[in-house]
Amino acid sequence: MSGRRQALAGAVTVVAALALAAGGGPAAATATGTATATATVTTGGTSGDLSRPVPIGGGRSIRLECRGTGSPTVVLVSGTGGAADEWTHVVDRSTPAAGLKPSAAAVLPRVASFTRVCAYDRPGTTRTDGKPASSTPVPQPTSAQAGVQDLRAVLSAAGEHGPYVLVGASWGAMIAELFARTDFPRVSGLVTVDGASPYLRDTLTPAQWSDWMHKIEAMDRGKALEVPDYEASVAEIRSAPPMPHRLPAAVLTSDKPWDLEVGDSGSTWPAWLAAQDDLARELHARHITDTDSGHGIAVEQSRLVADAVHEVVDEARKQ
């Protein structure tokens, strides 16, 4: 899912080309405007809070935010167009029109209470106040492999060492899965939050997939906003080595119907659910389907997401 993050009112509404279709940001476009694009380092290393652009070489930097202490380190990977503050904000379900607000009850601060946790602004993402993320822009479209390379680079440059529990929302789930497949020794767990996956290539009808790809191709690339290349990313994941053994894993799936709204080829909701089932089977994961949420589970049900992450972290610590 790409484009801009949509307003949440229980179920998520698709906007701007592929809004929710391929893992686009589940956070809302109607944000409260309280987040800042750049902050400062409080204390360095892996024991103190960090919030700043981190140089990764080649004249580029990626903004990284980390809090808490402990191992494994949880790495939060947002959906298309979503910056790190997608994990520090929530939506008030009683007044969803008010948009997102920063909260100690959001996913990132909850996870920071029991282990180290990091989130980052991918190039081309937008913060909840509508400002572009401070990470150096890159040519679009982008792919899961490019996302993995950037994530490895920023974690290494910041001195944030594994093992990692990767948490991918929507499009971010494809980056998280490819990271786990290609850097398996440093990954100790995986959580997807209404995550996109290569299985959508199979569960959507050929017409729906084609319409979705055409919608992505029609997006305005002149603004350097993040545009995921799903065709390339599906091929990257399917050609990557399989995980050699099961990781502690959880798959959270929305239970309030939403739709990619692509073409006239029927609802994509059944295909989305089928792909979620396939992903859970592949990962041998606990499949959490009673979420009382639309696509934006992280901002609608932050406690549920944090609790699932906590369970995976606890299981990883026992191994």
mmCIF file of C-alpha atoms in Angstrom:
data_model
loop_
_atom_site.group_PDB
_atom_site.id
_atom_site.type_symbol
_atom_site.label_atom_id
_atom_site.label_comp_id
_atom_site.label_asym_id
_atom_site.label_seq_id
_atom_site.Cartn_x
_atom_site.Cartn_y
_atom_site.Cartn_z
ATOM 1 C CA MET A 1 0.000 0.000 0.000
ATOM 2 C CA SER A 2 1.396 3.233 -0.900
ATOM 3 C CA GLY A 3 0.405 6.772 -1.439
ATOM 4 C CA ARG A 4 -0.409 8.664 1.755
ATOM 5 C CA ARG A 5 -1.578 7.187 4.996
ATOM 6 C CA GLN A 6 -5.323 7.139 5.290
ATOM 7 C CA ALA A 7 -7.843 8.324 7.797
ATOM 8 C CA LEU A 8 -8.917 5.546 10.104
ATOM 9 C CA ALA A 9 -12.440 4.973 11.221
ATOM 10 C CA GLY A 10 -12.520 1.352 12.228
ATOM 11 C CA ALA A 11 -12.005 -0.016 8.740
ATOM 12 C CA VAL A 12 -9.279 1.637 6.690
ATOM 13 C CA THR A 13 -10.155 3.579 3.574
ATOM 14 C CA VAL A 14 -7.893 3.226 0.570
ATOM 15 C CA VAL A 15 -6.519 6.418 -0.926
ATOM 16 C CA ALA A 16 -3.915 7.649 -3.344
ATOM 17 C CA ALA A 17 -3.186 4.877 -5.777
ATOM 18 C CA LEU A 18 -2.496 1.831 -3.649
ATOM 19 C CA ALA A 19 -3.192 3.131 -0.243
ATOM 20 C CA LEU A 20 -3.607 -0.160 1.528
ATOM 21 C CA ALA A 21 -3.098 -2.617 -1.205
ATOM 22 C CA ALA A 22 0.474 -3.615 -0.860
ATOM 23 C CA GLY A 23 1.297 -2.921 2.654
ATOM 24 C CA GLY A 24 0.849 0.793 2.547
ATOM 25 C CA GLY A 25 0.958 2.780 5.710
ATOM 26 C CA PRO A 26 -1.901 1.827 7.962
ATOM 27 C CA ALA A 27 -1.532 5.040 9.904
ATOM 28 C CA ALA A 28 -3.797 7.959 9.109
ATOM 29 C CA ALA A 29 -3.203 10.888 6.810
ATOM 30 C CA THR A 30 -5.131 13.122 9.177
ATOM 31 C CA ALA A 31 -2.450 13.359 11.831
ATOM 32 C CA THR A 32 -2.185 15.701 14.778
ATOM 33 C CA GLY A 33 1.061 17.289 13.708
ATOM 34 C CA THR A 34 2.999 16.842 16.938
ATOM 35 C CA ALA A 35 5.976 14.824 15.708
ATOM 36 C CA THR A 36 9.182 16.534 14.661
ATOM 37 C CA ALA A 37 11.199 15.582 11.628
ATOM 38 C CA THR A 38 14.520 15.530 13.459
ATOM 39 C CA ALA A 39 15.432 15.164 17.104
ATOM 40 C CA THR A 40 18.700 14.702 18.958
ATOM 41 C CA VAL A 41 20.592 11.853 20.528
ATOM 42 C CA THR A 42 19.963 11.583 24.243
ATOM 43 C CA THR A 43 22.633 8.959 24.852
ATOM 44 C CA GLY A 44 24.450 6.918 22.257
ATOM 45 C CA GLY A 45 24.915 3.191 21.785
ATOM 46 C CA THR A 46 22.374 0.503 22.376
ATOM 47 C CA SER A 47 21.419 1.423 25.930
ATOM 48 C CA GLY A 48 20.133 4.975 25.534
ATOM 49 C CA ASP A 49 17.389 6.694 23.588
ATOM 50 C CA LEU A 50 18.309 7.683 20.068
ATOM 51 C CA SER A 51 16.373 9.808 17.584
ATOM 52 C CA ARG A 52 18.326 11.275 14.686
ATOM 53 C CA PRO A 53 19.399 10.847 11.082
ATOM 54 C CA VAL A 54 22.162 8.218 10.932
ATOM 55 C CA PRO A 55 24.730 8.467 8.086
ATOM 56 C CA ILE A 56 24.846 5.168 6.156
ATOM 57 C CA GLY A 57 27.416 6.090 3.484
ATOM 58 C CA GLY A 58 27.150 7.356 -0.055
ATOM 59 C CA GLY A 59 26.027 10.754 1.181
ATOM 60 C CA ARG A 60 22.823 9.264 2.566
ATOM 61 C CA SER A 61 21.288 9.175 6.031
ATOM 62 C CA ILE A 62 18.239 7.444 7.508
ATOM 63 C CA ARG A 63 16.462 8.713 10.575
ATOM 64 C CA LEU A 64 16.380 6.084 13.338
ATOM 65 C CA GLU A 65 14.561 6.119 16.660
ATOM 66 C CA CYS A 66 15.436 3.614 19.419
ATOM 67 C CA ARG A 67 14.368 3.297 23.048
ATOM 68 C CA GLY A 68 14.583 0.825 25.897
ATOM 69 C CA THR A 69 17.106 -1.819 26.831
ATOM 70 C CA GLY A 70 17.354 -5.581 26.502
ATOM 71 C CA SER A 71 17.680 -8.288 23.886
ATOM 72 C CA PRO A 72 16.479 -9.191 21.338
ATOM 73 C CA THR A 73 16.075 -5.781 19.719
ATOM 74 C CA VAL A 74 12.648 -5.310 18.160
ATOM 75 C CA VAL A 75 12.736 -3.541 14.781
ATOM 76 C CA LEU A 76 9.472 -1.947 13.632
ATOM 77 C CA VAL A 77 8.995 -1.690 9.851
ATOM 78 C CA SER A 78 6.083 0.500 8.818
ATOM 79 C CA GLY A 79 3.795 0.265 5.820
ATOM 80 C CA THR A 80 4.166 2.179 2.576
ATOM 81 C CA GLY A 81 4.675 5.880 3.142
ATOM 82 C CA GLY A 82 4.692 5.474 6.918
ATOM 83 C CA ALA A 83 7.545 6.910 8.972
ATOM 84 C CA ALA A 84 8.759 5.792 12.402
ATOM 85 C CA ASP A 85 6.106 7.794 14.213
ATOM 86 C CA GLU A 86 3.494 5.392 12.871
ATOM 87 C CA TRP A 87 4.570 3.341 15.907
ATOM 88 C CA THR A 88 4.430 6.180 18.455
ATOM 89 C CA HIS A 89 0.890 7.337 17.668
ATOM 90 C CA VAL A 90 -2.593 5.901 18.148
ATOM 91 C CA VAL A 91 -6.076 6.724 16.939
ATOM 92 C CA ASP A 92 -8.811 7.474 19.455
ATOM 93 C CA ARG A 93 -11.436 4.960 18.370
ATOM 94 C CA SER A 94 -14.192 7.037 19.982
ATOM 95 C CA THR A 95 -13.277 10.048 17.795
ATOM 96 C CA PRO A 96 -11.378 8.666 14.777
ATOM 97 C CA ALA A 97 -11.891 11.865 12.800
ATOM 98 C CA ALA A 98 -9.459 13.570 15.176
ATOM 99 C CA GLY A 99 -6.651 11.602 13.564
ATOM 100 C CA LEU A 100 -3.534 10.223 15.205
ATOM 101 C CA LYS A 101 -1.995 11.438 18.430
ATOM 102 C CA PRO A 102 1.276 10.593 20.201
ATOM 103 C CA SER A 103 0.715 8.261 23.116
ATOM 104 C CA ALA A 104 2.606 6.300 25.746
ATOM 105 C CA ALA A 105 0.159 3.514 24.866
ATOM 106 C CA ALA A 106 1.451 3.271 21.274
ATOM 107 C CA VAL A 107 3.392 0.223 20.086
ATOM 108 C CA LEU A 108 6.933 1.599 20.328
ATOM 109 C CA PRO A 109 6.743 2.909 23.913
ATOM 110 C CA ARG A 110 4.941 -0.247 25.035
ATOM 111 C CA VAL A 111 7.657 -2.453 23.557
ATOM 112 C CA ALA A 112 10.379 -0.220 25.042
ATOM 113 C CA SER A 113 9.086 -1.202 28.481
ATOM 114 C CA PHE A 114 10.366 -4.779 28.043
ATOM 115 C CA THR A 115 13.217 -4.677 25.472
ATOM 116 C CA ARG A 116 15.198 -2.508 23.075
ATOM 117 C CA VAL A 117 13.089 -1.278 20.146
ATOM 118 C CA CYS A 118 13.878 0.714 16.997
ATOM 119 C CA ALA A 119 11.850 2.250 14.178
ATOM 120 C CA TYR A 120 13.053 4.222 11.180
ATOM 121 C CA ASP A 121 11.944 6.562 8.404
ATOM 122 C CA ARG A 122 12.420 4.892 5.039
ATOM 123 C CA PRO A 123 13.195 7.230 2.131
ATOM 124 C CA GLY A 124 10.063 8.762 0.685
ATOM 125 C CA THR A 125 7.952 8.348 3.819
ATOM 126 C CA THR A 126 5.876 11.043 5.478
ATOM 127 C CA ARG A 127 5.512 11.770 9.178
ATOM 128 C CA THR A 128 2.163 12.111 10.907
ATOM 129 C CA ASP A 129 2.349 15.905 10.820
ATOM 130 C CA GLY A 130 2.407 15.760 7.021
ATOM 131 C CA LYS A 131 6.106 16.662 6.751
ATOM 132 C CA PRO A 132 8.453 14.513 4.669
ATOM 133 C CA ALA A 133 10.803 12.306 6.626
ATOM 134 C CA SER A 134 14.352 13.600 6.929
ATOM 135 C CA SER A 135 15.910 10.459 5.446
ATOM 136 C CA THR A 136 17.749 11.083 2.165
ATOM 137 C CA PRO A 137 15.407 10.564 -0.812
ATOM 138 C CA VAL A 138 16.174 7.806 -3.320
ATOM 139 C CA PRO A 139 14.826 7.056 -6.802
ATOM 140 C CA GLN A 140 11.462 5.300 -6.840
ATOM 141 C CA PRO A 141 10.032 2.702 -7.155
ATOM 142 C CA THR A 142 11.768 0.717 -4.464
ATOM 143 C CA SER A 143 11.801 -2.983 -3.626
ATOM 144 C CA ALA A 144 11.964 -5.254 -0.607
ATOM 145 C CA GLN A 145 15.663 -5.906 -1.294
ATOM 146 C CA ALA A 146 16.431 -2.179 -1.253
ATOM 147 C CA GLY A 147 14.508 -1.935 2.009
ATOM 148 C CA VAL A 148 16.549 -4.767 3.529
ATOM 149 C CA GLN A 149 19.829 -3.167 2.463
ATOM 150 C CA ASP A 150 18.863 0.172 4.012
ATOM 151 C CA LEU A 151 17.662 -1.446 7.221
ATOM 152 C CA ARG A 152 20.887 -3.417 7.611
ATOM 153 C CA ALA A 153 22.922 -0.289 6.918
ATOM 154 C CA VAL A 154 21.189 1.959 9.441
ATOM 155 C CA LEU A 155 21.185 -0.633 12.228
ATOM 156 C CA SER A 156 24.881 -1.315 11.683
ATOM 157 C CA ALA A 157 25.822 2.371 11.476
ATOM 158 C CA ALA A 158 23.941 3.116 14.694
ATOM 159 C CA GLY A 159 25.519 0.178 16.547
ATOM 160 C CA GLU A 160 22.168 -1.559 17.066
ATOM 161 C CA HIS A 161 23.180 -5.201 17.128
ATOM 162 C CA GLY A 162 21.080 -8.339 16.793
ATOM 163 C CA PRO A 163 19.464 -10.630 17.429
ATOM 164 C CA TYR A 164 16.385 -8.873 16.046
ATOM 165 C CA VAL A 165 12.672 -9.509 16.241
ATOM 166 C CA LEU A 166 11.280 -7.964 13.055
ATOM 167 C CA VAL A 167 7.777 -6.472 13.089
ATOM 168 C CA GLY A 168 6.426 -5.591 9.638
ATOM 169 C CA ALA A 169 3.153 -3.792 8.966
ATOM 170 C CA SER A 170 1.549 -4.011 5.534
ATOM 171 C CA TRP A 171 4.315 -3.429 2.916
ATOM 172 C CA GLY A 172 6.845 -3.519 5.760
ATOM 173 C CA ALA A 173 6.104 -7.221 6.258
ATOM 174 C CA MET A 174 7.702 -7.988 2.900
ATOM 175 C CA ILE A 175 10.885 -6.186 3.929
ATOM 176 C CA ALA A 176 10.835 -8.019 7.270
ATOM 177 C CA GLU A 177 10.371 -11.437 5.656
ATOM 178 C CA LEU A 178 13.164 -10.913 3.136
ATOM 179 C CA PHE A 179 15.477 -9.683 5.907
ATOM 180 C CA ALA A 180 14.731 -12.839 7.905
ATOM 181 C CA ARG A 181 15.393 -15.086 4.926
ATOM 182 C CA THR A 182 18.674 -13.435 3.926
ATOM 183 C CA ASP A 183 20.096 -12.676 7.394
ATOM 184 C CA PHE A 184 18.589 -15.562 9.333
ATOM 185 C CA PRO A 185 21.361 -15.999 11.968
ATOM 186 C CA ARG A 186 20.677 -12.479 13.287
ATOM 187 C CA VAL A 187 16.878 -12.829 13.435
ATOM 188 C CA SER A 188 15.172 -14.419 16.430
ATOM 189 C CA GLY A 189 11.507 -13.690 15.711
ATOM 190 C CA LEU A 190 9.014 -12.304 13.217
ATOM 191 C CA VAL A 191 5.651 -10.519 13.595
ATOM 192 C CA THR A 192 3.458 -9.307 10.731
ATOM 193 C CA VAL A 193 0.719 -6.737 11.269
ATOM 194 C CA ASP A 194 -1.834 -7.161 8.491
ATOM 195 C CA GLY A 195 1.233 -7.753 6.392
ATOM 196 C CA ALA A 196 1.536 -7.947 2.633
ATOM 197 C CA SER A 197 3.208 -11.052 1.244
ATOM 198 C CA PRO A 198 4.063 -12.785 -2.031
ATOM 199 C CA TYR A 199 0.933 -14.869 -1.535
ATOM 200 C CA LEU A 200 -1.166 -11.942 -2.759
ATOM 201 C CA ARG A 201 0.251 -12.674 -6.205
ATOM 202 C CA ASP A 202 -1.584 -16.007 -5.996
ATOM 203 C CA THR A 203 -4.758 -15.157 -4.085
ATOM 204 C CA LEU A 204 -5.746 -12.067 -6.054
ATOM 205 C CA THR A 205 -7.255 -12.829 -9.426
ATOM 206 C CA PRO A 206 -5.047 -12.032 -12.431
ATOM 207 C CA ALA A 207 -7.305 -9.060 -13.175
ATOM 208 C CA GLN A 208 -7.058 -7.739 -9.612
ATOM 209 C CA TRP A 209 -3.280 -8.089 -9.544
ATOM 210 C CA SER A 210 -2.972 -6.364 -12.920
ATOM 211 C CA ASP A 211 -5.267 -3.529 -11.838
ATOM 212 C CA TRP A 212 -3.261 -3.099 -8.654
ATOM 213 C CA MET A 213 0.049 -2.938 -10.512
ATOM 214 C CA HIS A 214 -1.397 -0.397 -12.947
ATOM 215 C CA LYS A 215 -2.566 1.709 -10.013
ATOM 216 C CA ILE A 216 0.949 1.721 -8.593
ATOM 217 C CA GLU A 217 2.454 2.609 -11.986
ATOM 218 C CA ALA A 218 0.098 5.585 -12.228
ATOM 219 C CA MET A 219 1.341 7.130 -8.998
ATOM 220 C CA ASP A 220 3.029 10.527 -9.165
ATOM 221 C CA ARG A 221 6.753 9.823 -8.822
ATOM 222 C CA GLY A 222 7.809 13.451 -9.087
ATOM 223 C CA LYS A 223 7.437 14.021 -5.336
ATOM 224 C CA ALA A 224 9.919 11.265 -4.388
ATOM 225 C CA LEU A 225 7.261 9.515 -2.284
ATOM 226 C CA GLU A 226 7.789 5.832 -1.573
ATOM 227 C CA VAL A 227 6.432 3.551 -4.291
ATOM 228 C CA PRO A 228 6.847 -0.204 -3.745
ATOM 229 C CA ASP A 229 7.668 -2.412 -6.696
ATOM 230 C CA TYR A 230 5.616 -5.476 -5.833
ATOM 231 C CA GLU A 231 6.462 -7.521 -8.891
ATOM 232 C CA ALA A 232 10.190 -7.228 -8.195
ATOM 233 C CA SER A 233 9.716 -7.786 -4.472
ATOM 234 C CA VAL A 234 7.681 -10.972 -4.932
ATOM 235 C CA ALA A 235 10.474 -12.313 -7.146
ATOM 236 C CA GLU A 236 13.129 -11.307 -4.585
ATOM 237 C CA ILE A 237 11.393 -13.086 -1.735
ATOM 238 C CA ARG A 238 10.582 -16.210 -3.734
ATOM 239 C CA SER A 239 14.166 -16.534 -4.932
ATOM 240 C CA ALA A 240 15.612 -16.049 -1.431
ATOM 241 C CA PRO A 241 16.604 -19.112 0.613
ATOM 242 C CA PRO A 242 13.882 -20.469 2.891
ATOM 243 C CA MET A 243 14.311 -20.056 6.624
ATOM 244 C CA PRO A 244 16.229 -23.148 7.798
ATOM 245 C CA HIS A 245 13.948 -23.679 10.777
ATOM 246 C CA ARG A 246 10.928 -22.139 12.447
ATOM 247 C CA LEU A 247 11.252 -18.762 14.140
ATOM 248 C CA PRO A 248 8.968 -17.602 16.942
ATOM 249 C CA ALA A 249 6.316 -15.788 14.935
ATOM 250 C CA ALA A 250 2.886 -14.167 15.042
ATOM 251 C CA VAL A 251 0.602 -13.003 12.233
ATOM 252 C CA LEU A 252 -2.033 -10.385 13.074
ATOM 253 C CA THR A 253 -4.872 -9.992 10.569
ATOM 254 C CA SER A 254 -7.560 -7.324 10.313
ATOM 255 C CA ASP A 255 -11.115 -8.549 10.847
ATOM 256 C CA LYS A 256 -12.986 -5.434 9.697
ATOM 257 C CA PRO A 257 -13.261 -5.699 5.913
ATOM 258 C CA TRP A 258 -11.409 -3.214 3.760
ATOM 259 C CA ASP A 259 -10.591 -3.259 0.082
ATOM 260 C CA LEU A 260 -7.759 -2.350 -2.261
ATOM 261 C CA GLU A 261 -10.349 -0.777 -4.563
ATOM 262 C CA VAL A 262 -8.621 -1.707 -7.785
ATOM 263 C CA GLY A 263 -10.614 -1.894 -10.999
ATOM 264 C CA ASP A 264 -13.992 -3.569 -11.375
ATOM 265 C CA SER A 265 -12.875 -7.114 -10.635
ATOM 266 C CA GLY A 266 -14.603 -7.553 -7.292
ATOM 267 C CA SER A 267 -13.625 -7.212 -3.658
ATOM 268 C CA THR A 268 -10.030 -8.009 -2.738
ATOM 269 C CA TRP A 269 -10.923 -8.745 0.903
ATOM 270 C CA PRO A 270 -11.273 -12.550 0.457
ATOM 271 C CA ALA A 271 -7.896 -12.676 -1.307
ATOM 272 C CA TRP A 272 -6.295 -10.633 1.482
ATOM 273 C CA LEU A 273 -7.573 -13.080 4.122
ATOM 274 C CA ALA A 274 -6.441 -16.081 2.090
ATOM 275 C CA ALA A 275 -2.950 -14.616 1.764
ATOM 276 C CA GLN A 276 -2.855 -14.028 5.529
ATOM 277 C CA ASP A 277 -3.723 -17.688 6.119
ATOM 278 C CA ASP A 278 -0.988 -18.789 3.723
ATOM 279 C CA LEU A 279 1.578 -16.536 5.416
ATOM 280 C CA ALA A 280 0.702 -17.858 8.873
ATOM 281 C CA ARG A 281 1.087 -21.441 7.633
ATOM 282 C CA GLU A 282 4.430 -20.671 6.004
ATOM 283 C CA LEU A 283 5.791 -19.149 9.216
ATOM 284 C CA HIS A 284 4.179 -21.751 11.497
ATOM 285 C CA ALA A 285 2.968 -18.672 13.327
ATOM 286 C CA ARG A 286 0.306 -17.983 15.876
ATOM 287 C CA HIS A 287 -2.456 -16.424 13.750
ATOM 288 C CA ILE A 288 -4.328 -13.667 15.586
ATOM 289 C CA THR A 289 -7.533 -12.988 13.680
ATOM 290 C CA ASP A 290 -9.737 -11.528 16.438
ATOM 291 C CA THR A 291 -8.280 -8.021 16.212
ATOM 292 C CA ASP A 292 -11.383 -5.789 16.143
ATOM 293 C CA SER A 293 -9.523 -3.629 13.648
ATOM 294 C CA GLY A 294 -9.220 -2.519 10.090
ATOM 295 C CA HIS A 295 -5.898 -2.479 8.252
ATOM 296 C CA GLY A 296 -4.270 -0.101 10.743
ATOM 297 C CA ILE A 297 -3.970 -2.566 13.613
ATOM 298 C CA ALA A 298 -0.870 -0.884 15.032
ATOM 299 C CA VAL A 299 -2.655 2.411 15.646
ATOM 300 C CA GLU A 300 -6.099 0.969 16.369
ATOM 301 C CA GLN A 301 -5.050 -1.866 18.682
ATOM 302 C CA SER A 302 -1.578 -1.001 19.929
ATOM 303 C CA ARG A 303 -1.830 -3.153 23.054
ATOM 304 C CA LEU A 304 -2.728 -6.208 20.982
ATOM 305 C CA VAL A 305 0.303 -5.669 18.739
ATOM 306 C CA ALA A 306 2.661 -5.027 21.664
ATOM 307 C CA ASP A 307 1.393 -8.116 23.479
ATOM 308 C CA ALA A 308 2.009 -10.265 20.386
ATOM 309 C CA VAL A 309 5.530 -8.848 20.110
ATOM 310 C CA HIS A 310 6.098 -9.533 23.820
ATOM 311 C CA GLU A 311 5.111 -13.183 23.372
ATOM 312 C CA VAL A 312 7.514 -13.587 20.448
ATOM 313 C CA VAL A 313 10.324 -11.872 22.391
ATOM 314 C CA ASP A 314 9.722 -14.142 25.379
ATOM 315 C CA GLU A 315 9.811 -17.228 23.156
ATOM 316 C CA ALA A 316 12.984 -16.007 21.446
ATOM 317 C CA ARG A 317 14.672 -15.499 24.816
ATOM 318 C CA LYS A 318 14.063 -19.120 25.716
ATOM 319 C CA GLN A 319 15.842 -20.441 22.625
#
